[in-house]
PDB file of C-alpha atoms in Angstrom:
ATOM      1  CA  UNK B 148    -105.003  85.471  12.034  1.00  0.00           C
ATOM      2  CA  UNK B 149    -103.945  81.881  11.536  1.00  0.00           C
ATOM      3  CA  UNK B 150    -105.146  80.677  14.818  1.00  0.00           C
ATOM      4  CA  UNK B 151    -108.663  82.306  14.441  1.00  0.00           C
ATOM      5  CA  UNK B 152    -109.042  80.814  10.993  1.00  0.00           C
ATOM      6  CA  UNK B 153    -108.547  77.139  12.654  1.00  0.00           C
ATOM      7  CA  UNK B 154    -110.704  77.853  15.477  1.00  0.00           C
ATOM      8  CA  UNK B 155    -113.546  78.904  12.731  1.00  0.00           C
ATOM      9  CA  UNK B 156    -113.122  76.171  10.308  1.00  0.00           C
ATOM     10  CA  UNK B 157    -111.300  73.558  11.506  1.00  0.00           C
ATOM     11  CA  UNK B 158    -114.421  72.423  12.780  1.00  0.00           C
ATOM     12  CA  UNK B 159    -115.220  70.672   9.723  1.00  0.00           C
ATOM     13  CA  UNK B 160    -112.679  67.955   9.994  1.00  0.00           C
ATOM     14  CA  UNK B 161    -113.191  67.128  13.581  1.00  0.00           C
ATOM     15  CA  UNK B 162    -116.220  64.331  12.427  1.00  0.00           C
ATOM     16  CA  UNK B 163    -118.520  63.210  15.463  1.00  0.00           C
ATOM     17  CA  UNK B 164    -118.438  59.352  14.841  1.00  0.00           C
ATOM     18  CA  UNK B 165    -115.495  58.490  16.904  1.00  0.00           C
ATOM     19  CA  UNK B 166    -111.970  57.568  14.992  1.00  0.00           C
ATOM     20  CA  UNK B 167    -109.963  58.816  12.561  1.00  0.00           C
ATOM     21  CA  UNK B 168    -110.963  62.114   9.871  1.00  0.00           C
ATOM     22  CA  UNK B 169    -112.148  61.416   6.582  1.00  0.00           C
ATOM     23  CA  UNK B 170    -109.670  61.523   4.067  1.00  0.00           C
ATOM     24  CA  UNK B 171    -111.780  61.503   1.122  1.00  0.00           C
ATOM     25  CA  UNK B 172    -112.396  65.660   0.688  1.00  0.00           C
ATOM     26  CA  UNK B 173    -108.363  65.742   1.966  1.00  0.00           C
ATOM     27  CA  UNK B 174    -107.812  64.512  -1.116  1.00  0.00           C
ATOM     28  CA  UNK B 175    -110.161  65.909  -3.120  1.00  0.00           C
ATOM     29  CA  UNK B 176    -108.721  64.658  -6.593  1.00  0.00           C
ATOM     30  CA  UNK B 177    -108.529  61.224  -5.423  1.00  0.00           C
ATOM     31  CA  UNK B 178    -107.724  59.504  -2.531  1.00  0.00           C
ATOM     32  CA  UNK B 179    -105.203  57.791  -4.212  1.00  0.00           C
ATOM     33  CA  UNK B 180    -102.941  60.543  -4.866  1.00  0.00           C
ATOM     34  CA  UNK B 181     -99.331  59.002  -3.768  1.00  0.00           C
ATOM     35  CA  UNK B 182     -95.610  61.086  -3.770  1.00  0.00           C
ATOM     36  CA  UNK B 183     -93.771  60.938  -7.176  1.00  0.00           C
ATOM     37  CA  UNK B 184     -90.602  60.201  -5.055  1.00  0.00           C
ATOM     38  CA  UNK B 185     -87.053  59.978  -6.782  1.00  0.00           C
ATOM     39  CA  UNK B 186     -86.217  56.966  -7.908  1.00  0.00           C
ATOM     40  CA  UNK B 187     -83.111  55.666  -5.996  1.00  0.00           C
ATOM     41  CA  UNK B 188     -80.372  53.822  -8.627  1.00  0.00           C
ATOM     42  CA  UNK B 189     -79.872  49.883  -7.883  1.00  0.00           C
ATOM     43  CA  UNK B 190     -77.059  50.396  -6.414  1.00  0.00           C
ATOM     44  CA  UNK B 191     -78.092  52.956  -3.826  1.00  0.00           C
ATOM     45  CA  UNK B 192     -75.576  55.039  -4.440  1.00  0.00           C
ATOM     46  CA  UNK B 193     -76.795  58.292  -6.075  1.00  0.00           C
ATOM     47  CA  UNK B 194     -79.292  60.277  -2.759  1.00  0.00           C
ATOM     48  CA  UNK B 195     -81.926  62.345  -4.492  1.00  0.00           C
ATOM     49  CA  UNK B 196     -83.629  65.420  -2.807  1.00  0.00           C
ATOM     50  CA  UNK B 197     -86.954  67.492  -4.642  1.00  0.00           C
ATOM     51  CA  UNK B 198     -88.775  70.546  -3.945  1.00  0.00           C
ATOM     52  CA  UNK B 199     -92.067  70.112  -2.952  1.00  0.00           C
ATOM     53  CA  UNK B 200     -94.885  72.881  -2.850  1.00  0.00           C
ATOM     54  CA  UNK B 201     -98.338  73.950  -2.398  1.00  0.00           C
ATOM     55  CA  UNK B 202     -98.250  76.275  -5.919  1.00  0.00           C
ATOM     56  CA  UNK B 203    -101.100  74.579  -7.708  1.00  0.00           C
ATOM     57  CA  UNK B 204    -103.957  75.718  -7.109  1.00  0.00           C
ATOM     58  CA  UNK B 205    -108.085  75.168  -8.647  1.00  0.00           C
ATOM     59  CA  UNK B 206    -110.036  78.451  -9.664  1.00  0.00           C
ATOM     60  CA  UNK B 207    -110.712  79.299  -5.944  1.00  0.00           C
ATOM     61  CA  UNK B 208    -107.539  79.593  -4.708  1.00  0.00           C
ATOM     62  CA  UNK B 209    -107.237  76.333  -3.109  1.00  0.00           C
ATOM     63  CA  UNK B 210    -104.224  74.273  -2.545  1.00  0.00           C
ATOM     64  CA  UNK B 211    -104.320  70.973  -4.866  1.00  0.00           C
ATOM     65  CA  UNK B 212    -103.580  67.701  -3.252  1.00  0.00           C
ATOM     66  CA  UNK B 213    -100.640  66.544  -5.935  1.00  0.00           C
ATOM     67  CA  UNK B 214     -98.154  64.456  -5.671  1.00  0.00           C
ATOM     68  CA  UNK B 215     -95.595  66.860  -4.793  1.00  0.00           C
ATOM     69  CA  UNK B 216     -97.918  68.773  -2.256  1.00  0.00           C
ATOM     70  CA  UNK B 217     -95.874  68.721   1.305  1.00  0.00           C
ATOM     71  CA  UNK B 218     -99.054  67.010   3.299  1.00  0.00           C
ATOM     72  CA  UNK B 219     -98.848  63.775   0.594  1.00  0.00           C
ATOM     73  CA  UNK B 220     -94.606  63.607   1.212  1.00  0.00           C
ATOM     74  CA  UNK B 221     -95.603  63.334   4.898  1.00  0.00           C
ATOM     75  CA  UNK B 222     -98.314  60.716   4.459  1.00  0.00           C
ATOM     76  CA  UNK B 223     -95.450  58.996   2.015  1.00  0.00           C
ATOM     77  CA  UNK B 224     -92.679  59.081   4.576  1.00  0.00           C
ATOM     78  CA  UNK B 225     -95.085  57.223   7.419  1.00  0.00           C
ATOM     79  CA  UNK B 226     -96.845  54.687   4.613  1.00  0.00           C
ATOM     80  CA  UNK B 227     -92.976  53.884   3.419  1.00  0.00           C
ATOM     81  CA  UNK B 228     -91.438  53.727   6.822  1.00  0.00           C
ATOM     82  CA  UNK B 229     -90.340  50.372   7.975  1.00  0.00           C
ATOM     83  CA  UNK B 230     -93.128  48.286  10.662  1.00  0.00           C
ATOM     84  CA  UNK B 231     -92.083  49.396  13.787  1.00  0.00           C
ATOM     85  CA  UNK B 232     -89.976  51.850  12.888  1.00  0.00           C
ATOM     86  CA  UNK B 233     -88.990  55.375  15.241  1.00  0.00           C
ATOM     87  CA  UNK B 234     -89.869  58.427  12.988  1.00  0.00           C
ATOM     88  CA  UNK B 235     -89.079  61.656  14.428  1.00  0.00           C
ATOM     89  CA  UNK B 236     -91.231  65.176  13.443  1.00  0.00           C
ATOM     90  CA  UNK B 237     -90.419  68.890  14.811  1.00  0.00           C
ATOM     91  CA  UNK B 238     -92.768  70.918  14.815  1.00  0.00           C
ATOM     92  CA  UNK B 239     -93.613  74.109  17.013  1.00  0.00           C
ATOM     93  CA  UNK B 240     -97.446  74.548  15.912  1.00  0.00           C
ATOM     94  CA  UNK B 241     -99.312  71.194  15.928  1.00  0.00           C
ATOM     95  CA  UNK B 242    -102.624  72.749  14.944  1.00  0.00           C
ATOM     96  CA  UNK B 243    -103.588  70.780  11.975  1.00  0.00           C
ATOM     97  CA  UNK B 244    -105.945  67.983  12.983  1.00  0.00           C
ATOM     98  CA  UNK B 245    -104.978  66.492   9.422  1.00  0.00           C
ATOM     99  CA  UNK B 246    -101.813  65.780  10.460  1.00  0.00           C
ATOM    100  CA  UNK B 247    -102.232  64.184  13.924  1.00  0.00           C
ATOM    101  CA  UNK B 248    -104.997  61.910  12.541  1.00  0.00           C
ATOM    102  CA  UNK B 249    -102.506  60.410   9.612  1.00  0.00           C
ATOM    103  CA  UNK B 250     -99.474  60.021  12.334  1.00  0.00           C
ATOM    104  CA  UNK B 251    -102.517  58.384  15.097  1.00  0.00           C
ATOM    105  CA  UNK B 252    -103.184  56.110  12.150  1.00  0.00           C
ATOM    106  CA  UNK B 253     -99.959  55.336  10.947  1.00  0.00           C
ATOM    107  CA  UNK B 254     -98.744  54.538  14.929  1.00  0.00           C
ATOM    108  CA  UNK B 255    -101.728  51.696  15.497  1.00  0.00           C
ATOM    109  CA  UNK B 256    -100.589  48.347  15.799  1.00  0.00           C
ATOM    110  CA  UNK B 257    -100.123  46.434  12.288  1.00  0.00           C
ATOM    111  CA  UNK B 258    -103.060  44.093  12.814  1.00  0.00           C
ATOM    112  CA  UNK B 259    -105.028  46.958  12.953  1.00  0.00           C
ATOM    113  CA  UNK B 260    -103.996  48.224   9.850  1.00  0.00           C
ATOM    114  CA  UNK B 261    -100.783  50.975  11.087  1.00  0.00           C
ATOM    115  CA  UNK B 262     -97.590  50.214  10.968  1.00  0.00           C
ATOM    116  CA  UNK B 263     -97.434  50.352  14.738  1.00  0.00           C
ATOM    117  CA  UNK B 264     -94.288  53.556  13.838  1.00  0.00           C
ATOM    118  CA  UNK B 265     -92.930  54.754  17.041  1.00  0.00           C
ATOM    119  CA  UNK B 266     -93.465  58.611  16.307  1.00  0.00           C
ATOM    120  CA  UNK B 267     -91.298  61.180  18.624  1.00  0.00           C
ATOM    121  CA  UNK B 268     -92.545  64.830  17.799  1.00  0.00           C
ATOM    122  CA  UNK B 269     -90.888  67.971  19.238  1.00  0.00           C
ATOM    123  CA  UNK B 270     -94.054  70.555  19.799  1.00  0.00           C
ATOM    124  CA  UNK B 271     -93.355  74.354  20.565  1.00  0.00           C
ATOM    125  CA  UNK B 272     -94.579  75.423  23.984  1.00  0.00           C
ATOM    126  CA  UNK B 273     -97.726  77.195  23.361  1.00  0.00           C
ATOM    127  CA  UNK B 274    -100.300  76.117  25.644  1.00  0.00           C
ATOM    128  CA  UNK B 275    -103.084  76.780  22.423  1.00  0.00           C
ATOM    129  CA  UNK B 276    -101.365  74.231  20.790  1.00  0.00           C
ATOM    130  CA  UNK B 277    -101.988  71.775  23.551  1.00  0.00           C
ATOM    131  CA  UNK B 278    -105.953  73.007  23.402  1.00  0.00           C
ATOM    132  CA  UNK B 279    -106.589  71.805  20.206  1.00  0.00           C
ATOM    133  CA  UNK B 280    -105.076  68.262  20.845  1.00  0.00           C
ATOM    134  CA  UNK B 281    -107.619  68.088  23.983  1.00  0.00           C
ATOM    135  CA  UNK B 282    -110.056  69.220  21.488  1.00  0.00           C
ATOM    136  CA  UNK B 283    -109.496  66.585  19.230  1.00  0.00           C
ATOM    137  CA  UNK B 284    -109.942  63.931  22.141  1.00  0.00           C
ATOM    138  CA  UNK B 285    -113.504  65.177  23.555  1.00  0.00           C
ATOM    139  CA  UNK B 286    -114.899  66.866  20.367  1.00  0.00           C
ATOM    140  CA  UNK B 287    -116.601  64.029  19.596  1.00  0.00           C
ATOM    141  CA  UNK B 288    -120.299  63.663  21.305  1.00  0.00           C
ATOM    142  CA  UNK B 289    -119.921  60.012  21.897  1.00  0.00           C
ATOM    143  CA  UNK B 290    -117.682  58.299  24.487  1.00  0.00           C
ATOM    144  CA  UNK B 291    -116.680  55.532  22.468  1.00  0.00           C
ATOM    145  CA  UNK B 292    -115.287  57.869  20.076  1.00  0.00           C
ATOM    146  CA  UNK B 293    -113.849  60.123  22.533  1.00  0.00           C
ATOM    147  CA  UNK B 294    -111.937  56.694  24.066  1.00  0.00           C
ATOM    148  CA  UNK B 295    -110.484  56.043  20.306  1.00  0.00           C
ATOM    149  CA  UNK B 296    -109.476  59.099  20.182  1.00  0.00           C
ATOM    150  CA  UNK B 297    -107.613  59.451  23.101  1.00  0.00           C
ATOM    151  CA  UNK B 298    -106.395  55.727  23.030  1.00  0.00           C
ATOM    152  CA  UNK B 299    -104.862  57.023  19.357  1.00  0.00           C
ATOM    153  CA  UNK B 300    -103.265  60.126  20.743  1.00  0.00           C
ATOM    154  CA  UNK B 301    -101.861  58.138  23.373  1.00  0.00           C
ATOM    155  CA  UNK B 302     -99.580  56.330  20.783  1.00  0.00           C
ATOM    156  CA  UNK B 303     -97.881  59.368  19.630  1.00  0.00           C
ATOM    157  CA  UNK B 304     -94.616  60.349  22.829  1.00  0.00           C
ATOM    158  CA  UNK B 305     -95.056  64.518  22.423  1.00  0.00           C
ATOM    159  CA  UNK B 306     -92.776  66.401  24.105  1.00  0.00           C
ATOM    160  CA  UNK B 307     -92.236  70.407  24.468  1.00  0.00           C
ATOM    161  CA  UNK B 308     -89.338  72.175  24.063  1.00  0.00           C
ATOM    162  CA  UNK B 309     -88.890  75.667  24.868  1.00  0.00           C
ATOM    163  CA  UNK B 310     -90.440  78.943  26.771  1.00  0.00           C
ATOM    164  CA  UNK B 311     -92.566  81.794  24.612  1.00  0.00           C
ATOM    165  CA  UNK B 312     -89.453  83.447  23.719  1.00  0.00           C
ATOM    166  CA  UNK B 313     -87.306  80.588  23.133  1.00  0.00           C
ATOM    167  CA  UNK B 314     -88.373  77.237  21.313  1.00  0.00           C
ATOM    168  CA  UNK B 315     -87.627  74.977  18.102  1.00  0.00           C
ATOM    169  CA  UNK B 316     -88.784  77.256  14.576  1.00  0.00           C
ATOM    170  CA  UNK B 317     -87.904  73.630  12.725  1.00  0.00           C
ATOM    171  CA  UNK B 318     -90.152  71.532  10.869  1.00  0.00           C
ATOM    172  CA  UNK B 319     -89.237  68.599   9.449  1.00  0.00           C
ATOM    173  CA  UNK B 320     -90.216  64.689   9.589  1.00  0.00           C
ATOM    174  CA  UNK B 321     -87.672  61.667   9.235  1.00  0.00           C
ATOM    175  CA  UNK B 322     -88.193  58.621   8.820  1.00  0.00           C
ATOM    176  CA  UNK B 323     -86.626  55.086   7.339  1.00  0.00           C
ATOM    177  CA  UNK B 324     -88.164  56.453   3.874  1.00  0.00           C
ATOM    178  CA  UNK B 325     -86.624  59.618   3.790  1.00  0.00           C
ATOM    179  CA  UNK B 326     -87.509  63.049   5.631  1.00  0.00           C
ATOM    180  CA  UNK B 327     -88.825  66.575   4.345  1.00  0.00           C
ATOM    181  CA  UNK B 328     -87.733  69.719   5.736  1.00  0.00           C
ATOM    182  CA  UNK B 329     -90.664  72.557   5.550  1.00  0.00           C
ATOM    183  CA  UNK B 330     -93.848  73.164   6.485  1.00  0.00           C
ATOM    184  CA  UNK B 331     -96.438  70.161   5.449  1.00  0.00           C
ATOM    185  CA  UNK B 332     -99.653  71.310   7.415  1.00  0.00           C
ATOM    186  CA  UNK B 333    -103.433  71.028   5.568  1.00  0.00           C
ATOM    187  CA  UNK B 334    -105.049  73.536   7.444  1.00  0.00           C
ATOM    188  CA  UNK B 335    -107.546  76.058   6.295  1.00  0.00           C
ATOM    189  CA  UNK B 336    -105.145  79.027   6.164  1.00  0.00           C
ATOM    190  CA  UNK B 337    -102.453  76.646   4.218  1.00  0.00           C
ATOM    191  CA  UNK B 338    -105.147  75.670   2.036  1.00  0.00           C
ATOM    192  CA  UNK B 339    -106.117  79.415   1.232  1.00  0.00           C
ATOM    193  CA  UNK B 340    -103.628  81.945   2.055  1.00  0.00           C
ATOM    194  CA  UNK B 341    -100.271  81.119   2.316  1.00  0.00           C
ATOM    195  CA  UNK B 342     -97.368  79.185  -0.628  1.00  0.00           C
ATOM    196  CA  UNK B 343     -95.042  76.624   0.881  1.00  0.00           C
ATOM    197  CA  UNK B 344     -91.983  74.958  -0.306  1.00  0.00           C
ATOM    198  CA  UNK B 345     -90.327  72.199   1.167  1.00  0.00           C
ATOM    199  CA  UNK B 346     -87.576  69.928   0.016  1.00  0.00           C
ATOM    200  CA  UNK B 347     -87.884  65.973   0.078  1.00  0.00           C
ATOM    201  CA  UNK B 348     -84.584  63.925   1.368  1.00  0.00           C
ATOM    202  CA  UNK B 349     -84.187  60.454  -0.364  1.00  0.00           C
ATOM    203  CA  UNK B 350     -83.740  57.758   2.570  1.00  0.00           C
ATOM    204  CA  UNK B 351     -79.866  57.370   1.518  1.00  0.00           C
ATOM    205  CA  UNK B 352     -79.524  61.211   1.917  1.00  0.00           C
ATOM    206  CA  UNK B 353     -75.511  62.140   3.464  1.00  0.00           C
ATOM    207  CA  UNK B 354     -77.483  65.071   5.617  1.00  0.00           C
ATOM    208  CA  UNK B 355     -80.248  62.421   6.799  1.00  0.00           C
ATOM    209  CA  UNK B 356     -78.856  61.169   9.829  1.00  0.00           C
ATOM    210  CA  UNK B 357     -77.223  64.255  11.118  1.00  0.00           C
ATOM    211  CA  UNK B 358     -81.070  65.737  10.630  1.00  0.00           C
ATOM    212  CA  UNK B 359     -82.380  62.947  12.530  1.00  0.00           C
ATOM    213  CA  UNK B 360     -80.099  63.214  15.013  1.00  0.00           C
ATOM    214  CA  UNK B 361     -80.520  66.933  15.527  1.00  0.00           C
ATOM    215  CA  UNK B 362     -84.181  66.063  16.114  1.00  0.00           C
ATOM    216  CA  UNK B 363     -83.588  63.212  18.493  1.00  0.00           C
ATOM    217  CA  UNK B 364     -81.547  65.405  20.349  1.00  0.00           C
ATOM    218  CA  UNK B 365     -84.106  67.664  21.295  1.00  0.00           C
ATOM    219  CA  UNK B 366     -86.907  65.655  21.860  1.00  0.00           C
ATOM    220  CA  UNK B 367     -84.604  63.907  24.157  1.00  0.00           C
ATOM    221  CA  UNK B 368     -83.883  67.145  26.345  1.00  0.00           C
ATOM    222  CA  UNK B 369     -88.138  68.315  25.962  1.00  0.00           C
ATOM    223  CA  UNK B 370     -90.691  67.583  28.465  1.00  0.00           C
ATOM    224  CA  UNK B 371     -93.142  65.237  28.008  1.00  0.00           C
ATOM    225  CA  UNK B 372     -96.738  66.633  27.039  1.00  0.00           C
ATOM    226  CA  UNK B 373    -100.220  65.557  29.234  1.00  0.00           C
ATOM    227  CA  UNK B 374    -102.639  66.662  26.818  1.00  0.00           C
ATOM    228  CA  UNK B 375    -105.532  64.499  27.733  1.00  0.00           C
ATOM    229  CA  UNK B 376    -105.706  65.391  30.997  1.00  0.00           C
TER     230      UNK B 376
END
């Protein structure tokens, strides 16, 4: 299943020499692969939303990094957001080590190249889920690496909302730049098997702040996540 296929290969992002995951094979195209976002009219009047997807595909099967592809919207939405900015995610499965590296490296302080974003995520109970953010922490071999990486999971506030039978299905990121609603995860299995959609909210959106607040909401009311320990 899709946990056993992480376990297997997402070995190959977790790199030994310390900080943050390559990003050149992410984006295997070219690193410079940005969001074709909606342009907004001058007078910020007209909200745009687009569907974003993971259709295209090279000869093997494997999900194209394009600039519609749900992982690049998320990287947009943190590179746009304002310095300093609160951006909010929901999520129940935070299993893609992808992911966590681009919001770790989007939260460091601005002189160290972030945007020092406060990001507030809403993680589903499962205790596996909280294994594989340990994992990322003391994966690496040496302690100077292992201290990065647990200084740059420390600058993401996780909380947990939910039991096994009852917990948050949404996924969805908001920030000053927008938000997407949908699945956005690189992993191997979303890579290989399975076809996501999503849809892209322009930053003057009318349903953007009630989505926002939804989220806030709940992370709010969810307990706060020791995952380091």
């Amino acid at each position: 299943d899709e946990i056993e296929l992480e376990q297997r290969y997402g070995k190959e992002v977790v790199n030994g020499d310390g900080y943050f995951l390559s990003r050149s094979w992410v984006f295997a195209q070219s690193n410079e692969i940005r969001f074709a976002a909606p342009q907004e009219d001058a007078d910020n009047e007209s909200p745009s939303s687009t569907i974003v997807h993971t259709f295209a595909r090279n000869q093997d099967g494997e999900s194209i990094c394009h600039d519609k592809h749900p992982f690049v919207v998320c990287v947009h939405l943190l590179r746009a957001a304002s310095d300093s900015s609160i951006v909010y995610t929901s999520v129940p499965y935070l299993s893609d080590l992808h992911f966590v590296d681009e919001l770790c490296h989007y939260a460091k302080p601005i002189k160290d190249g972030g945007k020092n974003l406060q990001i507030r995520i809403v993680l589903g109970p499962e205790a596996w889920v909280k294994d594989r953010l340990h994992n990322y922490v003391n994966t690496p071999i040496q302690e100077a690496g292992r201290q990065q990486r647990e200084s740059a999971l420390r600058r993401l506030d996780i909380r947990e909302w939910g039991t096994s039978r009852r917990f948050s299905r949404s996924k969805a990121m908001v920030s000053t730049a927008g938000a997407m609603v949908g699945s956005y995860n690189y992993t191997y299995a979303a890579r290989y098997y399975h076809y996501e959609e999503g849809v892209f909210l322009s930053s003057n959106h009318p349903e953007l702040d009630a989505l926002r607040n939804r989220i806030e909401e709940l992370w709010r009311v969810s307990r706060p996540v020791v995952t380091l320990a």
